[in-house]
Short mmCIF file of C-alpha atoms and ligand atoms in Angstrom, two decimals:
data_model
loop_
_atom_site.label_atom_id
_atom_site.label_comp_id
_atom_site.label_asym_id
_atom_site.label_seq_id
_atom_site.Cartn_x
_atom_site.Cartn_y
_atom_site.Cartn_z
CA MET Z 1135 36.49 4.43 23.54
CA LYS Z 1136 38.57 6.71 25.72
CA LYS Z 1137 40.08 9.60 23.74
CA HIS Z 1138 43.62 10.76 24.37
CA ASN Z 1139 43.78 14.44 23.47
CA PHE Z 1140 47.16 15.51 22.06
CA TYR Z 1141 45.93 18.63 20.23
CA ALA Z 1142 48.41 21.53 20.16
CA GLY Z 1143 45.82 24.22 20.79
CA PRO Z 1144 43.03 24.65 21.61
CA SER Z 1145 43.92 21.67 23.67
CA ILE Z 1146 43.12 19.47 26.62
CA LEU Z 1147 41.69 21.06 29.76
CA SER Z 1148 41.27 19.43 33.16
CA GLN Z 1149 38.02 17.60 33.84
CA TYR Z 1150 37.65 19.96 36.81
CA THR Z 1151 37.69 22.93 34.39
CA ILE Z 1152 35.24 21.31 31.96
CA GLU Z 1153 32.77 20.17 34.64
CA ASN Z 1154 32.72 23.49 36.48
CA THR Z 1155 32.40 25.43 33.24
CA ALA Z 1156 29.51 23.22 32.13
CA GLU Z 1157 27.81 23.76 35.48
CA ALA Z 1158 28.30 27.54 35.30
CA ILE Z 1159 26.73 27.57 31.85
CA ARG Z 1160 23.63 26.12 33.50
CA ASN Z 1161 23.76 27.97 36.82
CA PHE Z 1162 26.52 30.43 37.64
CA ALA Z 1163 27.45 30.95 41.29
CA GLY Z 1164 23.93 30.23 42.48
CA THR Z 1165 22.49 33.14 40.49
CA GLY Z 1166 20.00 30.93 38.67
CA LEU Z 1167 21.44 32.40 35.46
CA SER Z 1168 24.00 31.12 32.99
CA ILE Z 1169 27.52 32.61 33.04
CA LEU Z 1170 26.75 33.35 29.37
CA GLU Z 1171 24.07 35.86 30.33
CA VAL Z 1172 25.31 37.75 33.39
CA SER Z 1173 26.86 41.19 33.47
CA HIS Z 1174 30.62 41.40 33.72
CA ARG Z 1175 29.86 44.14 36.28
CA SER Z 1176 27.97 41.73 38.54
CA LYS Z 1177 29.50 41.05 41.94
CA GLU Z 1178 29.63 37.34 41.07
CA PHE Z 1179 31.83 37.93 38.01
CA GLN Z 1180 33.95 40.50 39.85
CA ALA Z 1181 34.70 37.74 42.37
CA VAL Z 1182 35.81 35.46 39.51
CA ILE Z 1183 38.27 37.91 37.99
CA ASP Z 1184 39.59 38.95 41.41
CA GLU Z 1185 40.30 35.34 42.38
CA ALA Z 1186 41.86 34.59 38.98
CA ASP Z 1187 44.14 37.60 39.37
CA ALA Z 1188 45.16 36.53 42.89
CA LEU Z 1189 45.82 32.93 41.81
CA VAL Z 1190 48.00 33.92 38.83
CA LYS Z 1191 50.03 36.08 41.23
CA GLU Z 1192 50.28 33.29 43.79
CA LEU Z 1193 51.10 30.45 41.38
CA LEU Z 1194 53.77 32.44 39.53
CA ASP Z 1195 55.06 34.19 42.64
CA ILE Z 1196 54.62 37.62 41.05
CA PRO Z 1197 56.31 40.41 43.00
CA GLU Z 1198 54.96 43.88 43.79
CA GLY Z 1199 54.90 46.34 40.91
CA TYR Z 1200 53.38 43.95 38.37
CA HIS Z 1201 49.83 43.75 37.04
CA VAL Z 1202 47.96 40.75 35.66
CA LEU Z 1203 45.64 41.54 32.75
CA PHE Z 1204 43.00 39.42 31.03
CA LEU Z 1205 42.77 40.70 27.47
CA GLY Z 1206 41.23 39.71 24.15
CA GLY Z 1207 42.96 39.48 20.78
CA GLY Z 1208 45.12 36.43 21.39
CA ALA Z 1209 48.89 36.28 21.67
CA SER Z 1210 48.94 37.61 18.11
CA LEU Z 1211 47.66 41.01 19.25
CA GLU Z 1212 50.45 41.12 21.84
CA PHE Z 1213 52.97 40.85 18.99
CA ALA Z 1214 51.92 44.44 18.15
CA MET Z 1215 50.89 45.74 21.59
CA VAL Z 1216 54.26 44.92 23.13
CA PRO Z 1217 56.36 47.10 20.80
CA MET Z 1218 53.67 49.79 20.67
CA ASN Z 1219 53.88 50.15 24.46
CA LEU Z 1220 57.53 49.29 25.15
CA LEU Z 1221 59.68 49.95 22.10
CA ALA Z 1222 61.04 53.50 22.33
CA LYS Z 1223 64.10 53.13 20.08
CA LYS Z 1224 65.29 49.60 19.64
CA ALA Z 1225 64.39 46.08 20.67
CA ALA Z 1226 66.17 42.75 20.42
CA TYR Z 1227 64.37 39.59 19.27
CA ILE Z 1228 65.43 36.00 18.74
CA ASP Z 1229 63.87 34.13 15.83
CA THR Z 1230 63.03 30.61 16.98
CA GLY Z 1231 60.02 29.92 14.79
CA VAL Z 1232 56.90 31.15 13.09
CA TRP Z 1233 55.47 32.81 16.20
CA ALA Z 1234 58.72 34.61 16.95
CA HIS Z 1235 58.91 35.64 13.32
CA LYS Z 1236 55.44 37.14 13.47
CA ALA Z 1237 56.35 39.05 16.63
CA ILE Z 1238 59.43 40.46 14.85
CA LYS Z 1239 57.35 41.56 11.89
CA GLU Z 1240 55.04 43.61 14.11
CA ALA Z 1241 57.89 45.11 16.17
CA LYS Z 1242 59.47 46.47 12.98
CA LEU Z 1243 56.43 48.74 12.58
CA PHE Z 1244 57.45 50.61 15.73
CA GLY Z 1245 61.22 50.97 15.70
CA GLU Z 1246 64.57 49.36 15.18
CA VAL Z 1247 64.62 45.62 15.67
CA GLU Z 1248 67.83 43.66 16.07
CA VAL Z 1249 67.34 39.96 15.43
CA VAL Z 1250 70.18 38.51 17.52
CA ALA Z 1251 69.97 35.00 16.07
CA SER Z 1252 67.76 32.70 14.02
CA SER Z 1253 67.53 28.97 13.45
CA LYS Z 1254 65.37 29.40 10.36
CA GLU Z 1255 68.05 27.84 8.12
CA ALA Z 1256 67.55 24.55 10.01
CA ASN Z 1257 63.74 24.82 10.03
CA TYR Z 1258 63.94 25.88 13.70
CA THR Z 1259 65.02 22.44 14.94
CA TYR Z 1260 67.22 23.99 17.65
CA ILE Z 1261 67.43 27.16 19.70
CA PRO Z 1262 70.43 29.39 18.89
CA LYS Z 1263 72.73 29.81 21.90
CA ASP Z 1264 75.60 31.89 20.61
CA TYR Z 1265 74.37 35.48 20.42
CA THR Z 1266 74.78 38.84 22.11
CA ILE Z 1267 71.88 40.93 23.29
CA PRO Z 1268 72.62 44.64 22.70
CA ALA Z 1269 72.79 46.52 26.01
CA ASP Z 1270 71.04 49.53 24.47
CA ALA Z 1271 67.88 47.62 23.57
CA ASP Z 1272 64.66 48.49 25.38
CA TYR Z 1273 63.94 44.78 25.87
CA PHE Z 1274 64.80 41.30 24.64
CA HIS Z 1275 61.87 39.29 23.30
CA TYR Z 1276 61.88 35.51 23.10
CA THR Z 1277 59.39 32.68 22.71
CA SER Z 1278 59.88 30.24 25.58
CA ASN Z 1279 58.17 27.31 23.88
CA ASN Z 1280 58.04 26.93 20.12
CA THR Z 1281 54.79 25.04 19.83
CA ILE Z 1282 55.21 24.06 16.19
CA TYR Z 1283 58.77 22.68 16.39
CA GLY Z 1284 58.88 21.29 19.93
CA THR Z 1285 61.79 23.39 21.16
CA GLU Z 1286 61.78 25.11 24.52
CA THR Z 1287 63.92 27.42 26.64
CA ARG Z 1288 63.25 26.19 30.16
CA PHE Z 1289 65.23 28.87 31.97
CA ASP Z 1290 65.25 32.67 32.13
CA PRO Z 1291 67.84 33.84 29.56
CA VAL Z 1292 70.75 35.90 30.84
CA SER Z 1293 70.22 39.38 29.45
CA PRO Z 1294 71.58 42.88 30.00
CA VAL Z 1295 68.10 44.29 29.31
CA PRO Z 1296 64.63 43.36 30.62
CA LEU Z 1297 63.01 40.27 29.16
CA VAL Z 1298 59.71 40.06 27.30
CA CYS Z 1299 58.38 36.58 26.67
CA ASP Z 1300 55.67 34.84 24.68
CA MET Z 1301 54.83 31.98 27.07
CA SER Z 1302 51.65 30.99 25.26
CA SER Z 1303 52.34 27.29 25.22
CA ASP Z 1304 54.31 26.67 28.43
CA ILE Z 1305 53.12 29.11 31.06
CA PHE Z 1306 52.31 27.29 34.34
CA SER Z 1307 54.66 24.43 33.44
CA ARG Z 1308 57.56 25.64 35.58
CA PRO Z 1309 58.48 28.34 38.10
CA PHE Z 1310 60.38 31.34 36.71
CA ASP Z 1311 61.70 34.63 38.02
CA VAL Z 1312 59.10 37.25 37.06
CA SER Z 1313 61.33 40.06 38.31
CA LYS Z 1314 63.59 39.59 35.26
CA TYR Z 1315 60.71 40.41 32.92
CA ASP Z 1316 59.06 43.64 31.84
CA LEU Z 1317 56.24 41.69 30.28
CA ILE Z 1318 55.00 38.13 29.80
CA TYR Z 1319 52.04 37.17 27.65
CA ALA Z 1320 50.23 33.94 26.97
CA GLY Z 1321 47.15 33.05 24.97
CA ALA Z 1322 44.99 30.81 27.15
CA GLN Z 1323 44.21 27.99 24.77
CA LYS Z 1324 47.37 25.93 25.31
CA ASN Z 1325 47.55 25.43 29.05
CA LEU Z 1326 44.75 27.31 30.73
CA ALA Z 1327 41.34 27.92 29.21
CA PRO Z 1328 39.28 28.00 26.04
CA ALA Z 1329 40.53 30.44 23.38
CA GLY Z 1330 39.53 34.07 23.85
CA VAL Z 1331 41.56 35.39 26.74
CA THR Z 1332 45.25 36.29 26.87
CA ILE Z 1333 47.08 36.69 30.14
CA VAL Z 1334 49.51 39.59 30.30
CA ILE Z 1335 51.83 40.12 33.24
CA VAL Z 1336 53.34 43.58 33.00
CA LYS Z 1337 55.69 45.61 35.16
CA GLU Z 1338 54.11 48.98 35.80
CA SER Z 1339 57.41 50.87 35.69
CA ALA Z 1340 58.10 49.59 32.15
CA LEU Z 1341 55.17 51.57 30.78
CA GLY Z 1342 54.89 55.24 29.80
CA LYS Z 1343 58.35 55.43 28.25
CA VAL Z 1344 57.36 55.72 24.60
CA ALA Z 1345 56.44 59.00 22.96
CA ARG Z 1346 53.99 57.67 20.37
CA ALA Z 1347 50.23 57.98 20.64
CA ILE Z 1348 48.68 54.64 21.65
CA PRO Z 1349 45.04 53.87 20.88
CA THR Z 1350 43.10 53.53 24.14
CA MET Z 1351 42.31 49.82 23.73
CA LEU Z 1352 45.93 49.01 22.89
CA ASP Z 1353 47.43 50.84 25.86
CA TYR Z 1354 48.20 48.48 28.76
CA ARG Z 1355 47.63 51.39 31.16
CA THR Z 1356 43.96 51.52 30.15
CA HIS Z 1357 43.47 47.92 31.22
CA ILE Z 1358 45.52 48.32 34.39
CA ALA Z 1359 43.41 51.33 35.43
CA LYS Z 1360 40.17 49.42 34.83
CA GLY Z 1361 41.16 46.01 36.20
CA SER Z 1362 40.79 44.39 32.74
CA MET Z 1363 37.22 45.76 32.59
CA PHE Z 1364 37.68 48.80 30.34
CA ASN Z 1365 35.37 46.99 27.96
CA THR Z 1366 33.60 43.65 28.25
CA PRO Z 1367 36.28 41.05 28.93
CA PRO Z 1368 36.02 37.44 27.65
CA VAL Z 1369 33.84 36.36 30.56
CA LEU Z 1370 33.56 32.63 29.86
CA PRO Z 1371 37.27 31.98 29.15
CA ILE Z 1372 38.16 33.92 32.31
CA PHE Z 1373 35.75 31.77 34.32
CA SER Z 1374 37.34 28.61 32.87
CA ALA Z 1375 40.83 29.99 33.50
CA LEU Z 1376 39.91 30.41 37.16
CA GLN Z 1377 38.88 26.74 37.35
CA THR Z 1378 42.22 25.66 35.86
CA LEU Z 1379 44.12 27.94 38.24
CA ARG Z 1380 42.29 26.39 41.23
CA TYR Z 1381 43.12 22.96 39.85
CA TYR Z 1382 46.81 23.91 39.49
CA LYS Z 1383 46.83 25.08 43.08
CA GLN Z 1384 45.29 21.76 44.20
CA LEU Z 1385 48.04 19.92 42.33
CA GLY Z 1386 50.60 21.73 44.47
CA GLY Z 1387 51.50 24.64 42.18
CA VAL Z 1388 53.81 24.95 39.22
CA ALA Z 1389 56.84 23.26 40.78
CA ALA Z 1390 54.78 20.11 41.40
CA ILE Z 1391 53.27 20.34 37.91
CA GLU Z 1392 56.73 20.65 36.37
CA LYS Z 1393 57.83 17.35 37.94
CA VAL Z 1394 54.91 15.51 36.37
CA ASP Z 1395 55.39 17.29 33.02
CA ILE Z 1396 59.06 16.26 32.95
CA ALA Z 1397 58.13 12.66 33.74
CA LYS Z 1398 55.48 12.58 31.00
CA ALA Z 1399 57.78 14.04 28.35
CA GLY Z 1400 60.69 11.85 29.51
CA LYS Z 1401 58.63 8.73 28.97
CA LEU Z 1402 57.69 9.69 25.42
CA TYR Z 1403 61.21 10.87 24.46
CA ASP Z 1404 62.63 7.59 25.82
CA ALA Z 1405 60.20 5.63 23.67
CA ILE Z 1406 61.20 7.67 20.60
CA ASP Z 1407 64.93 7.27 21.33
CA ASP Z 1408 64.55 3.50 21.86
CA SER Z 1409 62.58 3.03 18.67
CA ARG Z 1410 63.97 1.75 15.39
CA MET Z 1411 61.13 3.41 13.49
CA PHE Z 1412 60.58 6.87 15.04
CA VAL Z 1413 63.05 9.70 15.48
CA GLY Z 1414 62.77 13.10 17.20
CA THR Z 1415 63.07 16.25 15.07
CA VAL Z 1416 64.81 18.49 17.65
CA THR Z 1417 68.56 18.21 17.17
CA ALA Z 1418 69.85 19.41 20.56
CA PRO Z 1419 68.49 17.28 23.44
CA GLU Z 1420 68.53 20.26 25.85
CA ASP Z 1421 66.14 22.14 23.56
CA ARG Z 1422 63.45 19.46 23.68
CA SER Z 1423 60.10 20.82 24.76
CA ILE Z 1424 58.24 19.09 27.57
CA MET Z 1425 54.98 20.49 26.17
CA ASN Z 1426 55.12 19.55 22.45
CA VAL Z 1427 56.99 16.42 21.42
CA CYS Z 1428 57.73 16.37 17.68
CA PHE Z 1429 58.86 13.23 15.88
CA VAL Z 1430 58.82 11.64 12.46
CA MET Z 1431 59.49 8.25 10.94
CA LYS Z 1432 63.02 7.43 9.88
CA PRO Z 1433 63.57 7.66 6.11
CA GLU Z 1434 63.26 3.88 5.60
CA TYR Z 1435 59.78 3.89 7.19
CA LYS Z 1436 58.61 7.28 5.91
CA GLU Z 1437 55.77 5.86 3.83
CA LEU Z 1438 54.20 4.40 7.01
CA GLU Z 1439 53.46 7.82 8.57
CA LYS Z 1440 49.87 7.93 7.25
CA ASP Z 1441 49.31 4.36 8.41
CA PHE Z 1442 50.49 5.18 11.89
CA ILE Z 1443 48.11 8.14 12.16
CA ALA Z 1444 45.22 5.85 11.16
CA PHE Z 1445 46.42 3.11 13.54
CA ALA Z 1446 46.71 5.56 16.45
CA THR Z 1447 43.36 7.17 15.66
CA GLU Z 1448 41.69 3.74 15.88
CA ARG Z 1449 43.14 3.43 19.38
CA GLY Z 1450 41.78 6.76 20.60
CA MET Z 1451 44.72 9.11 19.92
CA VAL Z 1452 43.55 12.54 18.78
CA GLY Z 1453 45.61 15.41 17.38
CA ILE Z 1454 48.97 13.72 16.85
CA LYS Z 1455 49.49 14.88 13.27
CA GLY Z 1456 52.52 17.18 13.08
CA HIS Z 1457 52.24 20.82 12.01
CA ARG Z 1458 52.46 21.16 8.22
CA ASP Z 1459 55.80 23.02 8.57
CA VAL Z 1460 57.39 20.01 10.31
CA GLY Z 1461 55.38 16.98 9.19
CA GLY Z 1462 55.27 13.66 11.01
CA PHE Z 1463 53.80 13.74 14.47
CA ARG Z 1464 53.39 16.11 17.36
CA ALA Z 1465 52.11 15.00 20.73
CA SER Z 1466 51.24 17.95 22.94
CA LEU Z 1467 51.54 17.02 26.61
CA TYR Z 1468 50.01 20.03 28.30
CA ASN Z 1469 49.49 20.09 32.07
CA ALA Z 1470 46.01 18.57 31.93
CA LEU Z 1471 47.09 15.53 29.90
CA PRO Z 1472 47.27 12.49 32.20
CA MET Z 1473 50.24 10.10 32.24
CA GLU Z 1474 47.77 7.42 31.16
CA SER Z 1475 47.52 9.12 27.74
CA VAL Z 1476 51.31 9.11 27.32
CA ASP Z 1477 51.31 5.40 28.22
CA ALA Z 1478 48.60 4.77 25.64
CA LEU Z 1479 50.58 6.56 22.91
CA VAL Z 1480 53.79 4.74 23.78
CA ALA Z 1481 51.97 1.38 23.75
CA CYS Z 1482 50.48 2.29 20.38
CA MET Z 1483 53.92 3.14 18.94
CA LYS Z 1484 55.38 -0.16 20.22
CA GLU Z 1485 52.48 -2.18 18.85
CA PHE Z 1486 52.78 -0.50 15.45
CA GLU Z 1487 56.53 -1.06 15.37
CA ALA Z 1488 56.09 -4.75 16.22
CA LYS Z 1489 53.66 -5.13 13.30
CA HIS Z 1490 56.10 -3.69 10.76
C1 LIG M 307 49.42 29.53 19.65
C2 LIG M 307 50.53 30.47 19.82
C3 LIG M 307 50.44 31.83 19.43
C4 LIG M 307 49.22 32.40 18.76
O1 LIG M 307 48.20 32.56 19.66
P1 LIG M 307 46.81 33.22 19.22
O2 LIG M 307 46.09 33.25 20.53
O3 LIG M 307 46.20 32.32 18.21
O4 LIG M 307 47.08 34.58 18.66
C5 LIG M 307 51.52 32.64 19.69
N1 LIG M 307 52.64 32.17 20.26
C6 LIG M 307 52.77 30.88 20.61
C7 LIG M 307 54.04 30.41 21.25
C8 LIG M 307 51.73 29.99 20.41
O5 LIG M 307 51.86 28.70 20.77
#
């Protein structure tokens, strides 16, 4: 039976990425060796990281003065690296969920943190809009897509200070203005590659402004100077990331991808809104994520949630159980998920509803 992969992360990758990665595990770039066993200093791998760097810059229209880094440690390490490298006195953060909260916790180790707003009291079912970013902050940090709750900020916030963004779960799903940002980071396992590499896009002029000592490995300047090869980078995830980037370029780039993503999410939200049984968890329609669609059963059908998971699983749906903090269901519709899978889920919801 065909599987429809709605996992939130690690999550679906394009067939192009999977096939080319499988082939490179057998024979990488005609070397007769596996990508798993070649030096990261080989000319063949250098070509991989160079092309990946160029494609990130091209797809996201990154201006001069920025560097693209391929680092280890996940987005969670960036929660600490960002303030260590950028927070001189004070930073502003918005609390839109567990990931944002974790970023705030780390930033507090390095200086004053002003949390401008939080939607914690409503279990993060909306994104606060009414707040002021202090003009004396070194940067304003936000999480563009709140993977767990299905809320998303699909525009660059207006801010008197440079932006820093955790784009782990929606990078490459829309164009954005990089010049407004000092730094953007994204773990690969939501929209790009297997877990193990984190993309960091950093403005060179934002660095070197803090007085503290920074351990060599945690200093962005180390990785800039060495082209992400200060130490052994995550070779295989970078190779897979390159395949996905090539695939994104073939699709016509992020603006073309965004159109399809909006159509996919629109179809599922329409089905939820038209249903007598299901209801979305995000309270403000403009905050609805096009990457992670969260929904539950209405109170009168609540006891059928387990049955629906079983019903959907029998029909090939994988990974639709909601995060434990939200419950119900979460369908992640990352770039590589085909419309066909959304259609299958919608059909499954309608069939279940008709039966009950
Ligand atoms: C998954 C996720 C993280 C955590 O990423 P790790 O690579 O596991 O550290 C952080 N932020 C967001 C928005 C995420 O979706």
